[in-house]
Amino acid sequence: MPLSEFEKRELELIGDGLEEEDPGLAALLGRDAFTLSRRTRFRRGLLLFAAGVCVLLLGLVIRAPSLGIAGFAVMNGAGYWAIKDLRWSWRTTKRQATQLEGNIE
């Protein structure tokens, strides 16, 4: 639901007041800080995933199943943490089936 003109003006007044009161916070909120944190989270997740692979392989080499299981758990947790906030597509795709597959007559 779009904002009314009154709500837009009020929001703009609140933003102007914030800029006057605390310019540092306004600058932080004004830039796209969330994309940076998403990118950083993804990189750290990949690094932890690689560390989990190393621990898993170390567990296999020294024949320590508990170490291998721990490495696998680190891999799974890091993989989930790395991709949980990614956007997979910029557009939503709606697939509409006109005919049943296999029934082409």
C-alpha atoms as one frame of an Amber mdcrd trajectory, in Angstrom:
protein
   0.000   0.000   0.000   1.598   3.312  -1.020   2.075   6.137   1.457  -0.227
   9.118   1.398   1.132  12.608   0.740   0.836  13.471   4.431   2.821  10.375
   5.436   5.497  11.140   2.846   5.876  14.702   4.178   6.044  13.483   7.787
   8.671  10.888   6.883  10.688  13.543   5.073  10.486  15.844   8.129  11.679
  13.030  10.391  14.594  12.346   8.020  15.571  16.016   7.926  15.449  16.178
  11.722  17.673  13.113  11.936  20.216  14.666   9.577  20.360  17.829  11.697
  20.549  15.985  15.006  23.026  13.210  14.149  24.733  13.561  10.754  26.930
  10.484  11.318  23.947   8.200  11.851  22.123   9.767   8.914  25.140   9.107
   6.681  25.290   5.490   7.879  21.603   4.932   7.235  21.713   6.777   3.933
  24.290   4.555   2.277  23.688   0.982   1.294  25.324  -0.608   4.331  23.195
  -3.749   4.184  24.599  -4.852   0.828  28.086  -4.573   2.229  27.186  -6.723
   5.213  25.505  -9.270   2.927  28.657  -9.456   0.805  30.848  -9.737   3.891
  28.603 -12.422   5.359  28.806 -14.384   2.113  32.609 -14.175   2.024  32.936
 -15.233   5.648  30.514 -18.074   5.048  32.602 -19.307   2.126  35.743 -19.084
   4.247  34.097 -21.086   7.040  32.812 -23.588   4.481  36.370 -24.114   3.230
  37.554 -24.519   6.823  34.832 -27.149   7.353  36.020 -29.042   4.275  39.576
 -28.985   5.650  38.410 -30.300   9.047  36.359 -33.000   7.318  39.342 -34.111
   5.236  41.595 -34.022   8.295  39.134 -36.286  10.082  39.238 -38.692   7.153
  43.045 -38.705   6.988  43.650 -39.310  10.687  40.646 -41.669  10.897  38.756
 -39.673  13.512  35.042 -39.927  12.749  34.063 -37.320  15.337  36.373 -34.771
  13.690  34.900 -35.578  10.269  31.366 -35.161  11.607  32.325 -31.847  13.180
  33.799 -30.673   9.870  30.623 -31.690   8.057  28.526 -29.767  10.598  30.709
 -26.670  10.146  30.344 -26.979   6.364  26.562 -27.182   6.550  26.225 -24.327
   9.039  28.572 -22.065   7.105  26.871 -22.845   3.809  23.467 -21.981   5.238
  24.798 -18.822   6.884  26.447 -17.700   3.659  23.394 -18.049   1.412  20.453
 -17.407   3.726  20.103 -13.726   2.742  20.974 -13.950  -0.938  18.405 -12.932
  -3.504  18.310 -15.587  -6.158  16.407 -13.664  -8.801  15.594 -10.027  -9.490
  12.274 -10.885 -11.050   9.574 -13.261 -10.036   8.782 -15.873 -12.584   5.352
 -17.373 -12.834   5.227 -20.525 -14.843   1.860 -21.112 -16.390   1.189 -24.528
 -17.802  -1.190 -24.501 -20.731  -1.135 -28.247 -21.264  -0.161 -31.190 -19.180
   3.357 -32.321 -19.891   3.392 -35.397 -22.064  -0.096 -34.747 -23.396   0.644
 -32.913 -26.628  -2.356 -33.414 -28.876
